[in-house]
Amino acid sequence: MSQPSTSIPISFLDLPREIRQKILKQTFNPELDVRLSPKSQPLYPEENMNCRWNSIRVPGHTEKQAAEMRCVEDWMREKTRIGKWHENLVSVDVLVEEDMHWVANEWYEELSDLFGMLSFENLGKNLSRRSSRS
């Protein structure tokens, strides 16, 4: 007959750093709503698209400029979400705080890679118009 285990259960913090980091990285799912590829083709199937991209017009801007502006706004919103989630997780434990330096960098890098896939031909014009209105 086997003896019951007398070992102490392993907690999340007992796991190797690399495994903790992989788990922590998976706790954040981006909600970036990408609509334009470099060739102005949708990156996602039509059924996954949010109709707001087609229905909202921005006065003084072409449809493409308006879509680019919304992409930038979504990207900034997502960057803020990453920051808030990072703040929540670093408060858990000192080990998690150390792990989160790598994890947050990975999240920001992925977000930047996704943003870099987009073609923002009119981004400079859009930003200068916004700053002149402020």
Short mmCIF file of C-alpha atoms in Angstrom, two decimals, residues 31-36 50-59 61-78 115 118-123 126-127:
data_model
loop_
_atom_site.label_atom_id
_atom_site.label_comp_id
_atom_site.label_asym_id
_atom_site.label_seq_id
_atom_site.Cartn_x
_atom_site.Cartn_y
_atom_site.Cartn_z
CA GLU A 31 -8.40 43.74 -27.68
CA LEU A 32 -6.86 45.85 -30.41
CA ASP A 33 -9.34 46.27 -33.22
CA VAL A 34 -7.16 46.25 -36.32
CA ARG A 35 -8.88 47.13 -39.56
CA LEU A 36 -6.26 48.02 -42.14
CA ASN A 50 -16.84 45.70 -35.61
CA CYS A 51 -19.30 47.66 -37.72
CA ARG A 52 -18.23 50.96 -36.09
CA TRP A 53 -15.27 51.02 -38.46
CA ASN A 54 -17.55 51.34 -41.43
CA SER A 55 -20.30 53.48 -39.95
CA ILE A 56 -18.49 56.35 -38.20
CA ARG A 57 -17.35 59.33 -40.24
CA VAL A 58 -14.93 61.94 -38.96
CA PRO A 59 -15.59 65.42 -40.41
CA HIS A 61 -11.13 63.32 -42.96
CA THR A 62 -11.37 60.61 -45.58
CA GLU A 63 -12.73 57.22 -44.54
CA LYS A 64 -9.18 55.83 -44.52
CA GLN A 65 -7.88 58.70 -42.36
CA ALA A 66 -10.74 58.17 -39.92
CA ALA A 67 -10.00 54.43 -39.75
CA GLU A 68 -6.32 55.16 -39.12
CA MET A 69 -7.23 57.55 -36.31
CA ARG A 70 -9.44 54.90 -34.70
CA CYS A 71 -6.62 52.35 -34.98
CA VAL A 72 -4.29 54.72 -33.14
CA GLU A 73 -6.93 55.40 -30.49
CA ASP A 74 -7.46 51.66 -29.99
CA TRP A 75 -3.71 51.13 -29.77
CA MET A 76 -3.38 53.81 -27.08
CA ARG A 77 -6.32 52.37 -25.17
CA GLU A 78 -4.72 48.94 -25.30
CA PHE A 115 0.89 48.52 -34.78
CA LEU A 118 -0.45 48.91 -40.23
CA SER A 119 0.05 51.46 -42.96
CA PHE A 120 -0.70 54.94 -41.67
CA GLU A 121 -0.16 57.11 -44.72
CA ASN A 122 -1.95 60.09 -43.20
CA LEU A 123 -0.95 59.67 -39.55
CA ASN A 126 -4.01 63.49 -38.47
CA LEU A 127 -1.79 64.16 -35.47
#
